[in-house]
XYZ file of C-alpha atoms in Angstrom:
768
model
C 39.278 -13.362 -30.048
C 40.216 -10.906 -27.313
C 43.515 -10.044 -29.005
C 41.737 -9.498 -32.362
C 39.213 -7.185 -30.731
C 42.023 -5.274 -29.008
C 43.892 -4.929 -32.291
C 40.728 -3.626 -33.970
C 40.152 -1.123 -31.167
C 43.810 -0.114 -31.286
C 43.635 0.458 -35.075
C 40.492 2.551 -34.704
C 42.088 4.633 -31.972
C 45.256 5.039 -34.072
C 43.164 6.291 -37.012
C 41.313 8.716 -34.771
C 44.622 9.873 -33.289
C 46.079 10.482 -36.756
C 42.986 12.488 -37.731
C 43.153 14.523 -34.532
C 46.907 15.034 -35.018
C 46.280 16.457 -38.492
C 43.568 18.689 -37.063
C 45.980 19.699 -34.301
C 48.579 20.795 -36.872
C 45.974 22.878 -38.685
C 44.946 24.461 -35.399
C 48.588 25.157 -34.541
C 49.051 26.936 -37.896
C 45.941 28.997 -37.236
C 47.201 29.875 -33.764
C 50.626 30.918 -35.177
C 48.946 33.101 -37.786
C 46.780 34.680 -35.143
C 49.833 35.335 -32.996
C 51.558 37.026 -35.963
C 48.468 39.123 -36.596
C 48.330 40.087 -32.938
C 52.013 41.121 -33.048
C 51.355 43.248 -36.138
C 48.383 44.829 -34.432
C 50.522 45.564 -31.377
C 53.104 47.318 -33.614
C 50.344 49.344 -35.257
C 49.091 50.249 -31.812
C 52.552 51.454 -30.828
C 52.763 53.619 -33.988
C 49.367 55.079 -33.251
C 50.486 55.828 -29.703
C 53.560 57.662 -31.061
C 51.476 59.742 -33.481
C 49.062 60.491 -30.658
C 51.902 61.700 -28.468
C 53.151 63.968 -31.284
C 49.709 65.424 -31.734
C 49.436 65.948 -27.985
C 52.770 67.813 -28.019
C 51.557 70.004 -30.911
C 48.358 70.584 -29.024
C 50.289 71.593 -25.939
C 52.410 74.032 -27.978
C 49.302 75.510 -29.608
C 47.593 75.934 -26.287
C 50.721 77.698 -24.950
C 50.753 79.962 -28.037
C 47.085 80.707 -27.578
C 47.669 81.627 -23.962
C 50.448 84.030 -25.016
C 48.212 85.620 -27.622
C 45.374 85.882 -25.118
C 47.718 87.668 -22.663
C 48.872 89.966 -25.423
C 45.291 90.777 -26.363
C 44.521 91.567 -22.745
C 47.512 93.926 -22.580
C 46.434 95.616 -25.761
C 42.913 95.976 -24.428
C 44.283 97.519 -21.229
C 46.425 99.941 -23.190
C 43.429 100.812 -25.309
C 41.327 101.415 -22.225
C 44.055 103.746 -20.830
C 44.502 105.555 -24.141
C 40.814 106.357 -24.589
C 40.506 109.000 -21.759
C 43.742 110.548 -22.787
C 42.476 110.778 -26.331
C 39.380 112.608 -25.199
C 41.471 115.262 -23.459
C 43.966 115.606 -26.262
C 41.558 114.981 -29.094
C 42.779 117.730 -31.182
C 46.390 117.264 -30.503
C 46.297 113.555 -30.906
C 44.440 112.989 -34.157
C 47.490 111.720 -35.835
C 48.326 109.349 -32.960
C 44.733 107.986 -32.853
C 44.847 107.191 -36.515
C 48.055 105.314 -36.008
C 46.678 103.459 -33.023
C 43.528 102.514 -34.920
C 45.558 101.196 -37.798
C 47.664 99.190 -35.391
C 44.507 98.009 -33.653
C 42.940 96.904 -36.909
C 46.113 95.039 -37.793
C 46.190 93.402 -34.404
C 42.526 92.554 -34.644
C 42.945 90.879 -38.009
C 45.971 89.003 -36.767
C 44.139 87.971 -33.638
C 41.070 86.850 -35.616
C 43.233 84.700 -37.863
C 45.014 83.187 -34.904
C 41.686 82.446 -33.209
C 40.271 80.792 -36.333
C 43.450 78.781 -36.828
C 43.377 77.755 -33.154
C 39.731 76.716 -33.408
C 40.429 74.699 -36.524
C 43.378 73.001 -34.883
C 41.265 72.255 -31.816
C 38.583 70.624 -33.984
C 41.130 68.571 -35.940
C 42.830 67.497 -32.736
C 39.526 66.500 -31.112
C 38.415 64.527 -34.176
C 41.785 62.817 -34.445
C 41.745 62.038 -30.736
C 38.217 60.549 -30.892
C 39.037 58.501 -33.980
C 42.223 57.258 -32.369
C 40.412 56.292 -29.188
C 37.715 54.482 -31.161
C 40.240 52.589 -33.270
C 42.303 51.790 -30.195
C 39.237 50.428 -28.353
C 38.244 48.302 -31.350
C 41.733 46.952 -31.716
C 42.034 46.252 -27.996
C 38.682 44.369 -27.929
C 39.633 42.485 -31.064
C 43.020 41.651 -29.565
C 41.381 40.457 -26.326
C 38.906 38.236 -28.202
C 41.688 36.831 -30.361
C 43.843 36.152 -27.316
C 40.958 34.390 -25.524
C 40.154 32.353 -28.633
C 43.794 31.409 -29.085
C 43.989 30.452 -25.410
C 40.816 28.363 -25.754
C 42.068 26.678 -28.907
C 45.424 26.060 -27.292
C 43.690 24.603 -24.212
C 41.529 22.372 -26.431
C 44.572 21.245 -28.366
C 46.534 20.599 -25.187
C 43.575 18.723 -23.662
C 43.099 16.574 -26.741
C 46.789 15.793 -26.974
C 46.935 14.983 -23.271
C 43.788 12.882 -23.489
C 44.919 10.874 -26.458
C 48.386 10.425 -25.063
C 46.795 9.085 -21.896
C 44.496 6.795 -23.926
C 47.470 5.558 -25.945
C 49.430 4.844 -22.779
C 46.389 3.199 -21.237
C 45.829 1.060 -24.327
C 49.458 0.068 -24.396
C 49.260 -0.907 -20.734
C 46.012 -2.767 -21.388
C 47.606 -4.509 -24.334
C 50.514 -5.646 -22.194
C 48.176 -6.749 -19.417
C 45.953 -8.606 -21.874
C 48.915 -10.346 -23.405
C 49.967 -11.516 -19.954
C 46.384 -12.411 -19.175
C 46.016 -14.331 -22.446
C 49.093 -16.373 -21.587
C 47.741 -17.125 -18.131
C 44.338 -17.947 -19.616
C 45.911 -20.366 -22.062
C 47.615 -22.102 -19.158
C 44.364 -22.137 -17.213
C 42.537 -23.452 -20.290
C 44.918 -26.371 -20.477
C 44.412 -27.069 -16.793
C 40.650 -26.727 -17.220
C 40.647 -29.247 -20.047
C 42.336 -31.735 -17.814
C 39.903 -30.924 -15.014
C 36.908 -31.201 -17.348
C 38.002 -34.671 -18.366
C 38.207 -35.676 -14.706
C 34.874 -33.959 -13.977
C 33.217 -35.732 -16.889
C 34.312 -39.055 -15.493
C 33.050 -38.075 -12.042
C 29.836 -36.774 -13.595
C 29.188 -40.061 -15.315
C 29.692 -41.930 -12.065
C 27.484 -39.473 -10.172
C 24.838 -39.621 -12.867
C 24.681 -43.366 -12.641
C 24.552 -43.215 -8.834
C 21.911 -40.457 -8.777
C 19.782 -42.104 -11.440
C 19.662 -45.257 -9.300
C 18.810 -43.235 -6.212
C 16.195 -41.249 -8.155
C 14.457 -44.375 -9.342
C 14.463 -45.738 -5.804
C 13.163 -42.475 -4.304
C 10.508 -42.124 -7.037
C 9.272 -45.617 -6.352
C 9.138 -44.854 -2.616
C 7.312 -41.557 -3.262
C 4.811 -43.194 -5.598
C 4.114 -45.917 -3.085
C 4.236 -43.957 0.174
C 3.488 -40.280 -0.688
C 0.359 -40.007 -2.829
C -0.028 -36.242 -2.353
C 2.338 -33.447 -1.253
C 0.126 -30.838 0.413
C 2.986 -28.466 1.290
C 3.901 -27.797 -2.331
C 1.065 -25.358 -2.968
C 0.153 -22.559 -0.579
C -3.603 -23.149 -1.063
C -3.298 -26.688 0.249
C -0.665 -25.830 2.820
C -3.058 -23.315 4.392
C -5.417 -26.209 5.196
C -2.789 -27.991 7.313
C -3.391 -27.795 11.040
C -0.465 -25.947 12.715
C 1.168 -27.108 15.893
C -0.939 -26.187 18.885
C 0.772 -23.465 20.898
C -1.091 -23.398 24.205
C 1.203 -20.729 25.639
C 0.461 -18.442 22.685
C -3.281 -18.919 23.081
C -3.169 -18.263 26.836
C -1.095 -15.130 26.246
C -3.530 -13.896 23.586
C -6.499 -14.564 25.871
C -4.767 -12.705 28.700
C -4.061 -9.744 26.394
C -7.663 -9.798 25.147
C -8.888 -9.808 28.752
C -6.759 -6.766 29.573
C -7.998 -4.991 26.435
C -11.602 -5.815 27.431
C -11.068 -4.249 30.877
C -9.566 -1.109 29.333
C -12.394 -0.846 26.783
C -14.980 -1.247 29.542
C -13.377 1.629 31.477
C -13.268 3.728 28.312
C -16.926 2.972 27.508
C -17.986 3.946 31.037
C -16.046 7.208 30.769
C -17.593 8.001 27.352
C -21.095 7.320 28.694
C -20.490 9.655 31.637
C -18.986 12.332 29.389
C -21.921 12.369 26.957
C -24.522 12.162 29.756
C -23.031 14.995 31.817
C -22.631 17.072 28.647
C -26.347 16.632 28.036
C -27.057 17.795 31.625
C -24.815 20.835 31.155
C -26.694 21.864 28.004
C -29.915 21.846 30.022
C -28.313 24.204 32.611
C -25.920 26.605 30.842
C -26.140 29.209 29.328
C -29.929 28.992 29.846
C -31.483 26.871 32.590
C -34.294 24.734 31.159
C -36.135 24.901 34.500
C -36.428 28.704 34.195
C -36.544 29.349 30.458
C -36.615 27.308 27.242
C -33.266 26.468 25.710
C -32.487 27.124 22.052
C -33.680 24.648 19.340
C -30.052 23.863 18.563
C -29.340 22.764 22.122
C -32.620 20.834 22.200
C -31.558 18.865 19.127
C -28.059 18.416 20.567
C -29.526 17.146 23.843
C -31.766 14.732 21.936
C -28.782 13.284 20.070
C -26.691 13.026 23.248
C -29.539 11.146 24.912
C -28.972 8.336 22.369
C -25.268 7.876 23.242
C -25.748 4.536 25.046
C -27.037 2.840 21.883
C -23.720 3.707 20.167
C -21.258 3.338 23.054
C -22.502 0.098 24.676
C -21.966 -2.023 21.505
C -18.229 -1.272 21.729
C -18.060 -3.188 25.001
C -20.229 -5.984 23.608
C -18.069 -6.315 20.487
C -14.896 -6.480 22.580
C -16.548 -9.056 24.851
C -17.459 -11.248 21.856
C -13.889 -10.926 20.590
C -12.562 -11.999 24.002
C -14.942 -14.981 24.114
C -13.882 -16.079 20.610
C -10.236 -16.420 21.759
C -10.075 -19.765 23.540
C -7.393 -22.285 24.301
C -8.491 -24.601 21.493
C -8.467 -22.041 18.648
C -5.688 -20.555 16.534
C -5.638 -16.791 17.027
C -4.356 -14.810 14.051
C -5.935 -11.994 12.047
C -7.431 -14.459 9.528
C -9.351 -16.313 12.274
C -10.527 -13.372 14.438
C -13.898 -12.986 12.733
C -15.367 -11.108 15.717
C -12.979 -8.220 15.071
C -15.228 -7.286 12.134
C -18.217 -6.776 14.462
C -16.126 -4.605 16.783
C -15.027 -2.555 13.750
C -18.658 -2.117 12.685
C -19.647 -0.941 16.208
C -16.724 1.500 16.174
C -17.871 2.774 12.765
C -21.379 3.412 14.123
C -19.888 5.338 17.064
C -17.796 7.414 14.623
C -21.000 8.246 12.734
C -22.527 9.353 16.066
C -19.516 11.615 16.755
C -19.760 13.118 13.264
C -23.463 13.734 13.807
C -23.043 15.555 17.126
C -19.856 17.484 16.207
C -21.526 20.423 14.345
C -24.128 20.771 17.125
C -21.359 20.762 19.723
C -19.439 23.473 17.863
C -22.596 25.579 17.418
C -23.408 25.133 21.108
C -19.964 26.441 22.073
C -20.439 29.371 19.684
C -23.784 30.084 21.335
C -22.059 30.117 24.736
C -19.502 32.588 23.355
C -22.277 34.862 22.066
C -24.058 34.978 25.425
C -23.645 38.033 27.680
C -22.185 35.931 30.506
C -19.195 34.822 28.426
C -15.928 36.657 29.099
C -12.955 36.908 26.756
C -11.017 34.211 28.651
C -14.027 31.885 28.593
C -14.454 32.575 24.891
C -10.825 31.610 24.282
C -11.318 28.357 26.232
C -14.446 27.572 24.191
C -12.527 28.065 20.951
C -9.774 25.753 22.191
C -12.382 23.146 23.178
C -14.000 23.334 19.725
C -10.615 22.647 18.129
C -10.050 19.772 20.580
C -13.430 18.215 19.713
C -12.528 18.309 16.009
C -9.196 16.631 16.793
C -10.946 13.982 18.913
C -13.325 13.091 16.059
C -10.412 12.993 13.597
C -8.404 10.698 15.899
C -11.358 8.325 16.286
C -11.792 8.271 12.475
C -8.106 7.450 12.030
C -8.329 4.689 14.644
C -11.457 3.259 12.995
C -9.679 3.205 9.615
C -6.801 1.094 10.947
C -9.125 -1.217 12.930
C -11.217 -1.830 9.795
C -7.982 -2.641 7.933
C -7.056 -5.176 10.627
C -10.525 -6.749 10.275
C -10.135 -7.236 6.505
C -8.022 -10.469 6.573
C -10.870 -12.349 8.302
C -13.400 -11.341 5.609
C -11.552 -10.218 2.456
C -8.126 -11.831 1.992
C -7.050 -9.402 -0.748
C -8.039 -6.312 1.261
C -4.795 -6.194 3.276
C -1.519 -7.870 2.378
C 0.354 -9.809 5.037
C 3.426 -7.629 4.519
C 1.447 -4.565 5.665
C 0.226 -6.028 8.996
C 3.142 -4.605 10.988
C 2.791 -1.087 9.544
C -0.953 -1.054 10.290
C -0.312 -2.147 13.887
C 2.300 0.585 14.383
C -0.148 3.124 12.968
C -2.792 1.909 15.447
C -0.316 2.562 18.270
C 0.381 6.052 16.888
C -3.378 6.752 16.671
C -3.849 5.674 20.306
C -1.002 7.971 21.372
C -2.665 10.807 19.460
C -5.976 10.039 21.204
C -4.223 10.251 24.582
C -2.656 13.620 23.653
C -6.003 15.023 22.511
C -7.709 13.899 25.715
C -4.957 15.579 27.774
C -5.592 18.833 25.895
C -9.357 18.506 26.454
C -8.827 17.852 30.184
C -6.518 20.859 30.496
C -8.773 23.277 28.619
C -11.959 22.069 30.285
C -10.446 22.429 33.761
C -9.500 26.019 32.881
C -12.989 26.656 31.571
C -14.583 25.198 34.732
C -12.472 27.404 37.019
C -13.455 30.503 35.004
C -17.150 29.560 35.106
C -16.992 28.907 38.865
C -15.757 32.471 39.367
C -18.776 33.940 37.543
C -21.338 35.597 39.858
C -24.206 33.807 38.082
C -22.718 30.315 38.518
C -25.174 27.998 40.278
C -24.389 24.987 42.427
C -25.951 22.728 39.798
C -23.562 24.072 37.125
C -20.564 23.643 39.447
C -21.414 20.002 40.227
C -22.101 19.237 36.551
C -18.751 20.740 35.534
C -17.019 18.669 38.211
C -18.721 15.513 36.911
C -17.723 16.309 33.309
C -14.172 17.039 34.423
C -13.992 13.721 36.302
C -15.283 11.852 33.219
C -12.707 13.646 31.030
C -9.950 12.693 33.481
C -11.194 9.089 33.383
C -11.125 9.217 29.573
C -7.570 10.580 29.648
C -6.424 7.869 32.035
C -8.164 5.159 29.992
C -6.638 6.435 26.735
C -3.194 6.514 28.352
C -3.582 2.976 29.672
C -4.718 1.660 26.276
C -1.882 3.482 24.466
C 0.785 2.168 26.857
C -0.754 -1.325 26.795
C -0.711 -1.420 22.978
C 2.808 0.016 22.718
C 4.054 -2.628 25.171
C 2.432 -5.495 23.232
C 2.816 -4.288 19.624
C 6.087 -6.214 19.213
C 4.367 -9.385 20.374
C 1.476 -8.749 17.954
C 3.901 -8.322 15.060
C 5.899 -11.413 16.060
C 2.766 -13.561 16.482
C 1.598 -12.873 12.933
C 3.866 -15.661 11.642
C 1.993 -18.171 13.794
C 0.163 -20.368 11.265
C 0.682 -23.341 8.929
C 4.040 -24.868 8.127
C 6.739 -22.939 6.268
C 5.206 -19.730 7.751
C 3.252 -19.116 4.556
C 0.128 -18.037 6.422
C -3.522 -18.534 5.655
C -4.652 -17.821 2.136
C -8.237 -16.797 2.874
C -10.813 -16.796 5.693
C -12.361 -19.923 4.164
C -9.064 -21.796 4.444
C -8.726 -20.604 8.055
C -12.265 -21.829 8.807
C -11.560 -25.194 7.188
C -8.332 -25.419 9.185
C -10.247 -24.818 12.435
C -12.759 -27.559 11.494
C -9.898 -29.947 10.772
C -8.366 -28.982 14.107
C -11.614 -29.860 15.918
C -11.792 -33.181 14.074
C -8.166 -33.915 14.929
C -8.815 -33.061 18.585
C -11.878 -35.313 18.628
C -9.855 -38.092 17.019
C -7.091 -37.743 19.592
C -9.702 -37.740 22.349
C -11.241 -40.883 20.884
C -7.838 -42.530 20.812
C -7.436 -41.846 24.521
C -10.588 -43.830 25.377
C -9.941 -47.257 26.936
C -10.315 -50.111 24.459
C -13.181 -52.522 24.959
C -12.414 -56.143 25.740
C -11.724 -57.976 22.529
C -11.940 -61.652 21.678
C -8.719 -63.542 22.391
C -6.638 -64.330 19.371
C -6.861 -68.114 19.629
C -10.628 -67.980 20.078
C -10.943 -65.599 17.107
C -8.939 -68.037 14.943
C -11.187 -70.910 16.008
C -14.322 -68.891 15.286
C -12.908 -67.953 11.910
C -12.362 -71.601 11.022
C -15.934 -72.411 12.060
C -17.220 -69.458 10.070
C -15.277 -70.443 6.971
C -16.451 -74.047 7.269
C -20.115 -73.166 7.883
C -20.559 -70.314 5.371
C -21.708 -70.957 1.867
C -20.805 -69.311 -1.300
C -22.074 -65.875 -2.320
C -24.637 -67.252 -4.753
C -26.052 -69.592 -2.140
C -26.468 -66.766 0.325
C -28.167 -64.660 -2.346
C -30.628 -67.503 -3.046
C -31.342 -67.844 0.675
C -32.019 -64.093 0.900
C -34.345 -64.305 -2.137
C -36.244 -67.257 -0.633
C -36.565 -65.512 2.728
C -37.932 -62.419 0.961
C -40.498 -64.528 -0.884
C -41.553 -66.169 2.399
C -41.905 -62.748 4.011
C -44.140 -61.542 1.153
C -46.337 -64.666 1.447
C -46.606 -64.206 5.194
C -47.651 -60.596 4.642
C -50.394 -61.737 2.255
C -51.626 -64.350 4.766
C -51.531 -61.716 7.487
C -53.769 -59.432 5.467
C -56.137 -62.341 4.766
C -56.472 -63.205 8.418
C -56.996 -59.601 9.284
C -60.023 -59.610 6.978
C -61.224 -62.827 8.574
C -60.917 -61.238 12.001
C -63.033 -58.284 10.859
C -65.772 -60.639 9.581
C -65.699 -62.557 12.864
C -66.099 -59.285 14.728
C -69.224 -58.465 12.724
C -70.721 -61.911 13.354
C -69.953 -61.596 17.061
C -71.835 -58.358 17.267
C -74.852 -59.914 15.534
C -74.774 -62.920 17.898
C -74.566 -60.639 20.922
C -77.617 -58.725 19.729
C -79.528 -61.966 19.170
C -78.656 -63.244 22.676
C -79.671 -59.908 24.184
C -83.033 -60.094 22.437
C -83.616 -63.636 23.720
C -82.689 -62.623 27.240
C -85.258 -59.823 27.162
C -88.058 -62.236 26.167
C -87.343 -64.840 28.883
C -87.624 -64.400 32.596
C -85.127 -62.139 34.181
C -83.557 -64.445 36.806
C -83.287 -67.758 34.968
C -82.567 -66.306 31.650
C -79.814 -64.106 33.143
C -78.080 -67.157 34.628
C -78.357 -69.079 31.394
C -77.124 -66.062 29.458
C -74.075 -65.804 31.723
C -73.302 -69.462 31.248
C -73.719 -69.138 27.503
C -71.508 -66.041 27.476
C -68.790 -67.821 29.414
C -69.011 -70.765 27.066
C -68.923 -68.462 24.067
C -65.899 -66.556 25.472
C -64.000 -69.745 26.080
C -64.762 -70.987 22.612
C -63.772 -67.620 21.126
C -60.463 -67.649 22.935
C -59.710 -71.110 21.666
C -60.643 -70.107 18.130
C -58.492 -66.944 18.219
C -55.551 -68.916 19.512
C -56.034 -71.358 16.669
C -56.313 -68.463 14.236
C -53.009 -67.118 15.429
C -51.206 -70.487 15.385
C -52.706 -72.138 12.288
C -55.210 -71.284 9.492
C -58.964 -71.393 10.289
C -61.196 -73.042 7.660
C -64.674 -72.167 9.048
C -66.181 -68.840 10.195
C -69.123 -70.256 12.094
C -67.480 -69.869 15.519
C -67.659 -66.297 17.002
C -64.555 -65.025 18.852
C -64.673 -63.065 22.031
C -64.701 -59.222 21.858
C -61.693 -58.739 24.092
C -59.564 -61.300 22.301
C -60.495 -59.689 18.980
C -59.498 -56.246 20.239
C -56.216 -57.653 21.524
C -55.523 -59.193 18.137
C -56.251 -55.933 16.339
C -54.172 -54.021 18.856
C -51.265 -56.407 18.498
C -51.549 -56.215 14.721
C -51.463 -52.456 14.650
C -48.660 -52.314 17.192
C -46.566 -54.660 15.081
C -47.402 -52.570 12.044
C -46.409 -49.376 13.853
C -43.160 -50.969 15.005
C -42.411 -52.057 11.459
C -43.237 -48.618 10.055
C -41.139 -46.899 12.695
C -38.180 -49.139 11.895
C -38.631 -48.355 8.209
C -38.888 -44.644 9.049
C -35.733 -44.809 11.150
C -33.953 -46.590 8.335
C -35.147 -43.933 5.874
C -34.081 -41.166 8.269
C -30.635 -42.665 8.692
C -30.296 -43.015 4.922
C -31.485 -39.427 4.402
C -29.005 -38.151 6.999
C -26.252 -40.128 5.323
C -27.242 -38.815 1.903
C -27.490 -35.266 3.297
C -23.993 -35.512 4.774
C -22.658 -36.844 1.494
C -24.424 -34.063 -0.440
C -23.075 -31.461 1.940
C -19.534 -32.818 1.635
C -19.896 -32.903 -2.142
C -21.187 -29.314 -2.154
C -18.229 -28.205 -0.037
C -15.850 -30.049 -2.320
C -17.571 -28.439 -5.286
C -17.230 -24.989 -3.700
C -13.564 -25.618 -2.933
C -13.031 -26.843 -6.477
C -14.712 -23.727 -7.850
C -12.594 -21.517 -5.619
C -9.457 -23.360 -6.653
C -10.573 -22.935 -10.246
C -11.007 -19.197 -9.674
C -7.603 -18.945 -8.017
C -6.019 -20.853 -10.888
C -7.766 -18.541 -13.346
C -6.463 -15.537 -11.429
C -2.979 -17.048 -11.419
C -3.242 -17.580 -15.161
C -4.332 -13.975 -15.600
C -1.462 -12.800 -13.416
C 0.974 -14.967 -15.378
C -0.357 -13.621 -18.690
C -0.101 -10.081 -17.342
C 3.436 -10.781 -16.193
C 4.308 -12.159 -19.635
C 2.801 -9.112 -21.341
C 4.637 -6.836 -18.900
C 7.930 -8.616 -19.622
C 7.272 -8.281 -23.356
C 6.578 -4.572 -22.880
C 9.761 -4.219 -20.833
C 11.682 -6.036 -23.565
C 10.287 -3.716 -26.232
C 10.967 -0.652 -24.082
C 14.552 -1.739 -23.402
C 15.014 -2.419 -27.100
C 13.648 1.015 -27.919
C 15.797 2.617 -25.240
C 18.921 0.937 -26.664
C 17.938 2.066 -30.147
C 17.353 5.567 -28.788
C 20.733 5.547 -27.076
C 22.421 4.441 -30.301
C 20.627 7.168 -32.236
C 21.613 9.698 -29.564
C 25.219 8.576 -29.785
C 25.165 8.909 -33.562
C 23.540 12.353 -33.243
C 26.193 13.314 -30.696
C 28.955 12.242 -33.073
C 27.311 14.202 -35.865
C 27.040 17.254 -33.618
C 30.723 16.884 -32.654
C 31.656 16.759 -36.326
C 29.511 19.807 -36.972
C 31.130 21.707 -34.096
C 34.570 20.788 -35.402
C 33.601 21.989 -38.876
C 32.196 25.206 -37.388
C 35.407 25.744 -35.439
C 37.386 25.263 -38.623
C 35.174 27.785 -40.425
C 35.541 30.241 -37.530
C 39.319 29.817 -37.668
C 39.247 30.483 -41.422
C 37.029 33.508 -40.857
C 39.381 34.780 -38.155
C 42.305 34.301 -40.480
C 40.539 36.209 -43.235
C 39.456 38.958 -40.859
C 42.956 39.240 -39.398
C 44.398 39.487 -42.908
C 41.812 42.111 -43.815
C 42.560 44.064 -40.652
C 46.261 43.882 -41.319
C 45.697 45.172 -44.865
C 43.471 47.979 -43.604
C 46.033 48.936 -40.972
C 48.768 48.950 -43.570
C 46.651 51.079 -45.883
C 45.946 53.483 -42.985
């Protein structure tokens, strides 16, 4: 196949070479004709040069003749001028001579006039001939130059084409020889490969048999031992509890503690800065104790008075973040939920800075407009206004990157894991910028304070306030420098610790998976702690076997046990009915007892007090004894007569015991219901969580399907675009070939036109 393709290519190139060779011959003929025409034109140019030289010689001779005639005329005029005074003296005597001289003069004048006219005519002819010759010479020279350049270009094209195609022919011949050698070597290699393929096929069969047996064995082991591979999918892998790295957690807690200390120092410095700024507004340029300050400064002072409500939450948010990092947790960006609260507090402080910035700038402008402000102080105020703008911008930039770092714990798609390192480096750059801005503010404010101290109207209160503001600015600068250096020293550790997570370093998919992982970690820790508890004393093995034999021998079948349970339930229901019956009987006995007590009391009132009282006591004791006996009988066995009256105390005890038993029973039922409700609630909660996870997995699968469909559509679009691009390239190549053919045809036409024009020029020159 390769040799056939090479032969086809070689034939095509041979055809093209033959065509180009024919075109080359035509071009050579055109070049030869043009060279002949150029030689003829050169000969014509030489002839014209010779004629021009002859005319120049004639012109030179005529000019010489004219000069002679002009000299002669001058001599004649001189003689005439000399003869005129003589003629006046000898007028009479020289009439004859004057006539002769006039005749001679008229003859000379006519001759001179003719010579002058002839000279003028010759001058005009010579000038016209010279101009025409120059014009023709210039045209011929330009034509000759264009023809020479065209011939040189054509010759260069012809030489280039011949060189190119000779090189291609040599290259193709070399390629043909190389391919022939290569085809021979490939045939040898093909024979060797056939032999190797036969050996490989045999080995493949053996390996296939071996691997099929191993595959069946491994599949059976997997089906029996591995019911679910949770590391296959990233969603499930994110739920795996990573290895606990106590050193990492201690290091992160130490770093968080250092950051908390730095933030506390920074918060204290910011509070002092805003507070002392508020005090300065009350003092300068107008002292509020002497005169009222401007409404702008009043509003600015009111806003600055609220600085603690915006600055203190920064410390609280950092404290909560530090407390959330413990030894038992896994600290990565997906699990640091408290970073979101710190970001929100920082956002509120940025809003506070934006709110006070225009008032601060206007306040500085008001200081510049006051009569106490010098040019140097005005320049410092302008620099401070620019520094305050830069400080607000740096805080906004820092808040942007901190909010980006807080996104993985709330919105998993907000920040990709690949961009964590770039965001951390940008945070370090923002902190460095904050340190630079604070250095500028410290420098400019110190200069401003020194200028204000030199003013004659500077009070001691203003000097102390400026010193306090300067000390707070220095504290801010030092705190910013410490935070920037601390972050730059630990940024590599932050970037390296981002891979700390589940197996295969795939990371956490979402905050929900991170939360579930932490719950599983707590459960695993509790399970390990439970395993460490000492085991309770168990029954010895031999005794357990003996008890098992007794249990197997004494137990009945399942149906027998069910019948026993049914019978016991029926007995319990009957006992409940009897209990209710005897409760009613006890109530009736209580009523009868009350009636009997009233009757005895009435009898005792009618009889004598002493005797009747003794008899009544005896009767009461007898009645109480009889009532106790009857109640005991009522508790032990059924009572068939209601004539006997029980005692009041025994009746109350019975009722109390009844209600206590009832309460105990109801409480046991309530506890059972509570335990069942708790169990059902736990099951419902677990089912709801499973349902939520299933819905989320469904959403993720739907998103993956959408992404896959989009990828398929994108690949189809790319396929169509590549197809169109190839079609466009083919069309461009065909257009290029057509344009090359057109240019060749145009060149041929130009050559024909040049030939015709050269022939016409040669004919014209010959006719001239």
